[in-house]
């Protein structure tokens, strides 16, 4: 006759197993909290420009156009790059670009100048607005403006 002896040893004590499970649960909760916090911070940022004023005027001298634009940063992060431009009759893009001025939330950015561009009075033209933050978020806007003369 064969007898079996039952060992009464356990691999891990119940107290150690409980502590290990609690530690794993706490670590998981901390990881989930950190991920949710990062998403909330990212979602809370907005990148946006509002066009305060834009005008395009055909000048009497040759193929010259006067372009003026004023933008307001209505987002929650500063813009480190700003571009505003228009496409003329030949679909040539003329623009102001600025990567040296930081436009903080609530501040305005204005540029005006003359371009060698072919435009027609009372015709609509597409104005392109681009803003970029130091984190790389980009805002794009296309708006039409009617040329004056």
JSON list of C-alpha atoms in Angstrom, two decimals:
[
{"chain": "A", "resi": 1, "resn": "UNK", "atom": "CA", "xyz": [0.00, 0.00, 0.00]},
{"chain": "A", "resi": 2, "resn": "UNK", "atom": "CA", "xyz": [1.25, 3.42, -0.96]},
{"chain": "A", "resi": 3, "resn": "UNK", "atom": "CA", "xyz": [0.69, 6.44, 1.17]},
{"chain": "A", "resi": 4, "resn": "UNK", "atom": "CA", "xyz": [0.82, 10.02, 0.05]},
{"chain": "A", "resi": 5, "resn": "UNK", "atom": "CA", "xyz": [1.84, 12.76, 2.32]},
{"chain": "A", "resi": 6, "resn": "UNK", "atom": "CA", "xyz": [0.24, 16.09, 1.75]},
{"chain": "A", "resi": 7, "resn": "UNK", "atom": "CA", "xyz": [2.58, 18.99, 2.07]},
{"chain": "A", "resi": 8, "resn": "UNK", "atom": "CA", "xyz": [1.18, 21.87, 4.00]},
{"chain": "A", "resi": 9, "resn": "UNK", "atom": "CA", "xyz": [3.61, 24.45, 2.60]},
{"chain": "A", "resi": 10, "resn": "UNK", "atom": "CA", "xyz": [2.36, 27.25, 0.43]},
{"chain": "A", "resi": 11, "resn": "UNK", "atom": "CA", "xyz": [4.37, 29.01, -2.25]},
{"chain": "A", "resi": 12, "resn": "UNK", "atom": "CA", "xyz": [3.40, 32.51, -1.10]},
{"chain": "A", "resi": 13, "resn": "UNK", "atom": "CA", "xyz": [1.80, 33.41, 2.17]},
{"chain": "A", "resi": 14, "resn": "UNK", "atom": "CA", "xyz": [-1.70, 34.94, 2.00]},
{"chain": "A", "resi": 15, "resn": "UNK", "atom": "CA", "xyz": [-0.43, 38.20, 3.50]},
{"chain": "A", "resi": 16, "resn": "UNK", "atom": "CA", "xyz": [2.30, 38.55, 0.88]},
{"chain": "A", "resi": 17, "resn": "UNK", "atom": "CA", "xyz": [-0.13, 37.74, -1.94]},
{"chain": "A", "resi": 18, "resn": "UNK", "atom": "CA", "xyz": [-2.57, 40.38, -0.68]},
{"chain": "A", "resi": 19, "resn": "UNK", "atom": "CA", "xyz": [0.17, 43.01, -0.43]},
{"chain": "A", "resi": 20, "resn": "UNK", "atom": "CA", "xyz": [1.39, 42.16, -3.91]},
{"chain": "A", "resi": 21, "resn": "UNK", "atom": "CA", "xyz": [-2.13, 42.50, -5.37]},
{"chain": "A", "resi": 22, "resn": "UNK", "atom": "CA", "xyz": [-2.61, 45.85, -3.63]},
{"chain": "A", "resi": 23, "resn": "UNK", "atom": "CA", "xyz": [0.72, 47.12, -5.01]},
{"chain": "A", "resi": 24, "resn": "UNK", "atom": "CA", "xyz": [-0.20, 46.05, -8.55]},
{"chain": "A", "resi": 25, "resn": "UNK", "atom": "CA", "xyz": [-3.62, 47.75, -8.26]},
{"chain": "A", "resi": 26, "resn": "UNK", "atom": "CA", "xyz": [-2.05, 51.01, -7.00]},
{"chain": "A", "resi": 27, "resn": "UNK", "atom": "CA", "xyz": [0.55, 50.98, -9.79]},
{"chain": "A", "resi": 28, "resn": "UNK", "atom": "CA", "xyz": [-2.16, 50.44, -12.41]},
{"chain": "A", "resi": 29, "resn": "UNK", "atom": "CA", "xyz": [-4.27, 53.25, -10.99]},
{"chain": "A", "resi": 30, "resn": "UNK", "atom": "CA", "xyz": [-1.29, 55.65, -11.04]},
{"chain": "A", "resi": 31, "resn": "UNK", "atom": "CA", "xyz": [-0.52, 54.81, -14.66]},
{"chain": "A", "resi": 32, "resn": "UNK", "atom": "CA", "xyz": [-4.16, 55.35, -15.68]},
{"chain": "A", "resi": 33, "resn": "UNK", "atom": "CA", "xyz": [-4.32, 58.65, -13.75]},
{"chain": "A", "resi": 34, "resn": "UNK", "atom": "CA", "xyz": [-1.15, 59.93, -15.45]},
{"chain": "A", "resi": 35, "resn": "UNK", "atom": "CA", "xyz": [-2.50, 59.08, -18.92]},
{"chain": "A", "resi": 36, "resn": "UNK", "atom": "CA", "xyz": [-5.82, 60.80, -18.23]},
{"chain": "A", "resi": 37, "resn": "UNK", "atom": "CA", "xyz": [-4.04, 63.86, -16.84]},
{"chain": "A", "resi": 38, "resn": "UNK", "atom": "CA", "xyz": [-1.89, 64.20, -19.97]},
{"chain": "A", "resi": 39, "resn": "UNK", "atom": "CA", "xyz": [-4.95, 63.91, -22.21]},
{"chain": "A", "resi": 40, "resn": "UNK", "atom": "CA", "xyz": [-6.82, 66.53, -20.18]},
{"chain": "A", "resi": 41, "resn": "UNK", "atom": "CA", "xyz": [-3.91, 68.97, -20.41]},
{"chain": "A", "resi": 42, "resn": "UNK", "atom": "CA", "xyz": [-3.63, 68.46, -24.16]},
{"chain": "A", "resi": 43, "resn": "UNK", "atom": "CA", "xyz": [-7.38, 68.77, -24.71]},
{"chain": "A", "resi": 44, "resn": "UNK", "atom": "CA", "xyz": [-7.46, 72.00, -22.70]},
{"chain": "A", "resi": 45, "resn": "UNK", "atom": "CA", "xyz": [-5.13, 73.78, -25.15]},
{"chain": "A", "resi": 46, "resn": "UNK", "atom": "CA", "xyz": [-6.52, 75.46, -28.23]},
{"chain": "A", "resi": 47, "resn": "UNK", "atom": "CA", "xyz": [-4.74, 76.98, -31.19]},
{"chain": "A", "resi": 48, "resn": "UNK", "atom": "CA", "xyz": [-6.83, 79.62, -32.94]},
{"chain": "A", "resi": 49, "resn": "UNK", "atom": "CA", "xyz": [-6.58, 82.92, -34.78]},
{"chain": "A", "resi": 50, "resn": "UNK", "atom": "CA", "xyz": [-9.53, 85.21, -35.42]},
{"chain": "A", "resi": 51, "resn": "UNK", "atom": "CA", "xyz": [-9.40, 87.59, -38.39]},
{"chain": "A", "resi": 52, "resn": "UNK", "atom": "CA", "xyz": [-10.01, 91.07, -37.00]},
{"chain": "A", "resi": 53, "resn": "UNK", "atom": "CA", "xyz": [-9.57, 92.84, -40.33]},
{"chain": "A", "resi": 54, "resn": "UNK", "atom": "CA", "xyz": [-8.37, 91.96, -43.81]},
{"chain": "A", "resi": 55, "resn": "UNK", "atom": "CA", "xyz": [-8.28, 94.08, -46.95]},
{"chain": "A", "resi": 56, "resn": "UNK", "atom": "CA", "xyz": [-6.93, 93.77, -50.46]},
{"chain": "A", "resi": 57, "resn": "UNK", "atom": "CA", "xyz": [-6.77, 96.83, -52.71]},
{"chain": "A", "resi": 58, "resn": "UNK", "atom": "CA", "xyz": [-5.74, 97.12, -56.36]},
{"chain": "A", "resi": 59, "resn": "UNK", "atom": "CA", "xyz": [-3.37, 100.06, -56.76]},
{"chain": "A", "resi": 60, "resn": "UNK", "atom": "CA", "xyz": [-3.43, 102.33, -59.82]},
{"chain": "A", "resi": 61, "resn": "UNK", "atom": "CA", "xyz": [0.25, 101.74, -60.65]},
{"chain": "A", "resi": 62, "resn": "UNK", "atom": "CA", "xyz": [0.74, 98.57, -62.70]},
{"chain": "A", "resi": 63, "resn": "UNK", "atom": "CA", "xyz": [0.12, 95.18, -61.19]},
{"chain": "A", "resi": 64, "resn": "UNK", "atom": "CA", "xyz": [0.35, 96.28, -57.57]},
{"chain": "A", "resi": 65, "resn": "UNK", "atom": "CA", "xyz": [-1.85, 95.20, -54.68]},
{"chain": "A", "resi": 66, "resn": "UNK", "atom": "CA", "xyz": [-1.98, 96.52, -51.12]},
{"chain": "A", "resi": 67, "resn": "UNK", "atom": "CA", "xyz": [-2.69, 93.77, -48.57]},
{"chain": "A", "resi": 68, "resn": "UNK", "atom": "CA", "xyz": [-3.43, 94.43, -44.88]},
{"chain": "A", "resi": 69, "resn": "UNK", "atom": "CA", "xyz": [-4.35, 91.90, -42.22]},
{"chain": "A", "resi": 70, "resn": "UNK", "atom": "CA", "xyz": [-4.92, 91.97, -38.45]},
{"chain": "A", "resi": 71, "resn": "UNK", "atom": "CA", "xyz": [-5.28, 88.72, -36.51]},
{"chain": "A", "resi": 72, "resn": "UNK", "atom": "CA", "xyz": [-6.09, 88.06, -32.86]},
{"chain": "A", "resi": 73, "resn": "UNK", "atom": "CA", "xyz": [-4.90, 84.99, -30.97]},
{"chain": "A", "resi": 74, "resn": "UNK", "atom": "CA", "xyz": [-8.13, 83.69, -29.43]},
{"chain": "A", "resi": 75, "resn": "UNK", "atom": "CA", "xyz": [-6.59, 80.38, -28.41]},
{"chain": "A", "resi": 76, "resn": "UNK", "atom": "CA", "xyz": [-4.97, 79.38, -25.14]},
{"chain": "A", "resi": 77, "resn": "UNK", "atom": "CA", "xyz": [-1.38, 78.92, -26.38]},
{"chain": "A", "resi": 78, "resn": "UNK", "atom": "CA", "xyz": [1.12, 81.36, -27.88]},
{"chain": "A", "resi": 79, "resn": "UNK", "atom": "CA", "xyz": [1.76, 81.33, -31.63]},
{"chain": "A", "resi": 80, "resn": "UNK", "atom": "CA", "xyz": [5.43, 81.24, -32.59]},
{"chain": "A", "resi": 81, "resn": "UNK", "atom": "CA", "xyz": [4.86, 81.27, -36.37]},
{"chain": "A", "resi": 82, "resn": "UNK", "atom": "CA", "xyz": [2.27, 83.31, -38.24]},
{"chain": "A", "resi": 83, "resn": "UNK", "atom": "CA", "xyz": [1.54, 83.47, -41.95]},
{"chain": "A", "resi": 84, "resn": "UNK", "atom": "CA", "xyz": [-1.10, 85.46, -43.84]},
{"chain": "A", "resi": 85, "resn": "UNK", "atom": "CA", "xyz": [-1.32, 85.58, -47.60]},
{"chain": "A", "resi": 86, "resn": "UNK", "atom": "CA", "xyz": [-3.53, 85.61, -50.68]},
{"chain": "A", "resi": 87, "resn": "UNK", "atom": "CA", "xyz": [-3.66, 84.03, -54.13]},
{"chain": "A", "resi": 88, "resn": "UNK", "atom": "CA", "xyz": [-3.81, 86.45, -57.09]},
{"chain": "A", "resi": 89, "resn": "UNK", "atom": "CA", "xyz": [-5.36, 86.02, -60.58]},
{"chain": "A", "resi": 90, "resn": "UNK", "atom": "CA", "xyz": [-2.40, 83.88, -61.68]},
{"chain": "A", "resi": 91, "resn": "UNK", "atom": "CA", "xyz": [-2.80, 81.67, -58.58]},
{"chain": "A", "resi": 92, "resn": "UNK", "atom": "CA", "xyz": [0.49, 83.05, -57.26]},
{"chain": "A", "resi": 93, "resn": "UNK", "atom": "CA", "xyz": [0.72, 83.11, -53.48]},
{"chain": "A", "resi": 94, "resn": "UNK", "atom": "CA", "xyz": [1.83, 86.38, -51.81]},
{"chain": "A", "resi": 95, "resn": "UNK", "atom": "CA", "xyz": [2.29, 86.38, -48.04]},
{"chain": "A", "resi": 96, "resn": "UNK", "atom": "CA", "xyz": [3.67, 87.79, -44.84]},
{"chain": "A", "resi": 97, "resn": "UNK", "atom": "CA", "xyz": [5.49, 85.25, -42.66]},
{"chain": "A", "resi": 98, "resn": "UNK", "atom": "CA", "xyz": [6.73, 85.84, -39.15]},
{"chain": "A", "resi": 99, "resn": "UNK", "atom": "CA", "xyz": [8.61, 83.37, -36.99]},
{"chain": "A", "resi": 100, "resn": "UNK", "atom": "CA", "xyz": [10.32, 85.98, -34.80]},
{"chain": "A", "resi": 101, "resn": "UNK", "atom": "CA", "xyz": [7.24, 87.34, -33.00]},
{"chain": "A", "resi": 102, "resn": "UNK", "atom": "CA", "xyz": [5.44, 85.37, -30.30]},
{"chain": "A", "resi": 103, "resn": "UNK", "atom": "CA", "xyz": [1.74, 86.20, -30.34]},
{"chain": "A", "resi": 104, "resn": "UNK", "atom": "CA", "xyz": [0.35, 85.38, -26.90]},
{"chain": "A", "resi": 105, "resn": "UNK", "atom": "CA", "xyz": [-3.32, 84.62, -26.19]},
{"chain": "A", "resi": 106, "resn": "UNK", "atom": "CA", "xyz": [-5.35, 87.83, -26.48]},
{"chain": "A", "resi": 107, "resn": "UNK", "atom": "CA", "xyz": [-2.68, 89.68, -28.48]},
{"chain": "A", "resi": 108, "resn": "UNK", "atom": "CA", "xyz": [-3.03, 90.93, -32.05]},
{"chain": "A", "resi": 109, "resn": "UNK", "atom": "CA", "xyz": [-0.69, 90.57, -35.02]},
{"chain": "A", "resi": 110, "resn": "UNK", "atom": "CA", "xyz": [-0.85, 93.06, -37.92]},
{"chain": "A", "resi": 111, "resn": "UNK", "atom": "CA", "xyz": [0.99, 93.36, -41.22]},
{"chain": "A", "resi": 112, "resn": "UNK", "atom": "CA", "xyz": [0.45, 95.45, -44.34]},
{"chain": "A", "resi": 113, "resn": "UNK", "atom": "CA", "xyz": [2.35, 96.02, -47.53]},
{"chain": "A", "resi": 114, "resn": "UNK", "atom": "CA", "xyz": [2.42, 96.20, -51.29]},
{"chain": "A", "resi": 115, "resn": "UNK", "atom": "CA", "xyz": [2.90, 93.18, -53.53]},
{"chain": "A", "resi": 116, "resn": "UNK", "atom": "CA", "xyz": [3.48, 92.82, -57.25]},
{"chain": "A", "resi": 117, "resn": "UNK", "atom": "CA", "xyz": [0.25, 90.90, -57.78]},
{"chain": "A", "resi": 118, "resn": "UNK", "atom": "CA", "xyz": [-2.39, 90.84, -60.47]},
{"chain": "A", "resi": 119, "resn": "UNK", "atom": "CA", "xyz": [-5.84, 91.34, -58.95]},
{"chain": "A", "resi": 120, "resn": "UNK", "atom": "CA", "xyz": [-9.17, 92.68, -60.21]},
{"chain": "A", "resi": 121, "resn": "UNK", "atom": "CA", "xyz": [-11.51, 95.08, -58.43]},
{"chain": "A", "resi": 122, "resn": "UNK", "atom": "CA", "xyz": [-14.67, 93.47, -56.96]},
{"chain": "A", "resi": 123, "resn": "UNK", "atom": "CA", "xyz": [-13.28, 89.96, -57.39]},
{"chain": "A", "resi": 124, "resn": "UNK", "atom": "CA", "xyz": [-13.06, 87.57, -54.43]},
{"chain": "A", "resi": 125, "resn": "UNK", "atom": "CA", "xyz": [-9.71, 86.19, -53.37]},
{"chain": "A", "resi": 126, "resn": "UNK", "atom": "CA", "xyz": [-8.77, 83.47, -50.92]},
{"chain": "A", "resi": 127, "resn": "UNK", "atom": "CA", "xyz": [-6.79, 84.59, -47.90]},
{"chain": "A", "resi": 128, "resn": "UNK", "atom": "CA", "xyz": [-4.82, 81.88, -46.12]},
{"chain": "A", "resi": 129, "resn": "UNK", "atom": "CA", "xyz": [-4.00, 82.17, -42.40]},
{"chain": "A", "resi": 130, "resn": "UNK", "atom": "CA", "xyz": [-1.57, 79.82, -40.64]},
{"chain": "A", "resi": 131, "resn": "UNK", "atom": "CA", "xyz": [-0.53, 79.83, -36.99]},
{"chain": "A", "resi": 132, "resn": "UNK", "atom": "CA", "xyz": [1.84, 77.40, -35.27]},
{"chain": "A", "resi": 133, "resn": "UNK", "atom": "CA", "xyz": [2.79, 76.88, -31.63]},
{"chain": "A", "resi": 134, "resn": "UNK", "atom": "CA", "xyz": [6.15, 75.85, -30.21]},
{"chain": "A", "resi": 135, "resn": "UNK", "atom": "CA", "xyz": [4.67, 72.37, -29.53]},
{"chain": "A", "resi": 136, "resn": "UNK", "atom": "CA", "xyz": [3.90, 71.98, -33.23]},
{"chain": "A", "resi": 137, "resn": "UNK", "atom": "CA", "xyz": [0.12, 72.46, -33.15]},
{"chain": "A", "resi": 138, "resn": "UNK", "atom": "CA", "xyz": [-1.07, 74.20, -36.32]},
{"chain": "A", "resi": 139, "resn": "UNK", "atom": "CA", "xyz": [-4.11, 76.35, -37.05]},
{"chain": "A", "resi": 140, "resn": "UNK", "atom": "CA", "xyz": [-5.23, 76.86, -40.67]},
{"chain": "A", "resi": 141, "resn": "UNK", "atom": "CA", "xyz": [-7.97, 79.15, -41.94]},
{"chain": "A", "resi": 142, "resn": "UNK", "atom": "CA", "xyz": [-9.10, 80.14, -45.42]},
{"chain": "A", "resi": 143, "resn": "UNK", "atom": "CA", "xyz": [-11.28, 83.20, -45.85]},
{"chain": "A", "resi": 144, "resn": "UNK", "atom": "CA", "xyz": [-12.39, 85.23, -48.85]},
{"chain": "A", "resi": 145, "resn": "UNK", "atom": "CA", "xyz": [-11.88, 88.95, -49.33]},
{"chain": "A", "resi": 146, "resn": "UNK", "atom": "CA", "xyz": [-13.26, 91.16, -52.09]},
{"chain": "A", "resi": 147, "resn": "UNK", "atom": "CA", "xyz": [-10.66, 93.38, -53.73]},
{"chain": "A", "resi": 148, "resn": "UNK", "atom": "CA", "xyz": [-11.26, 97.11, -53.62]},
{"chain": "A", "resi": 149, "resn": "UNK", "atom": "CA", "xyz": [-9.86, 99.65, -56.04]}
]
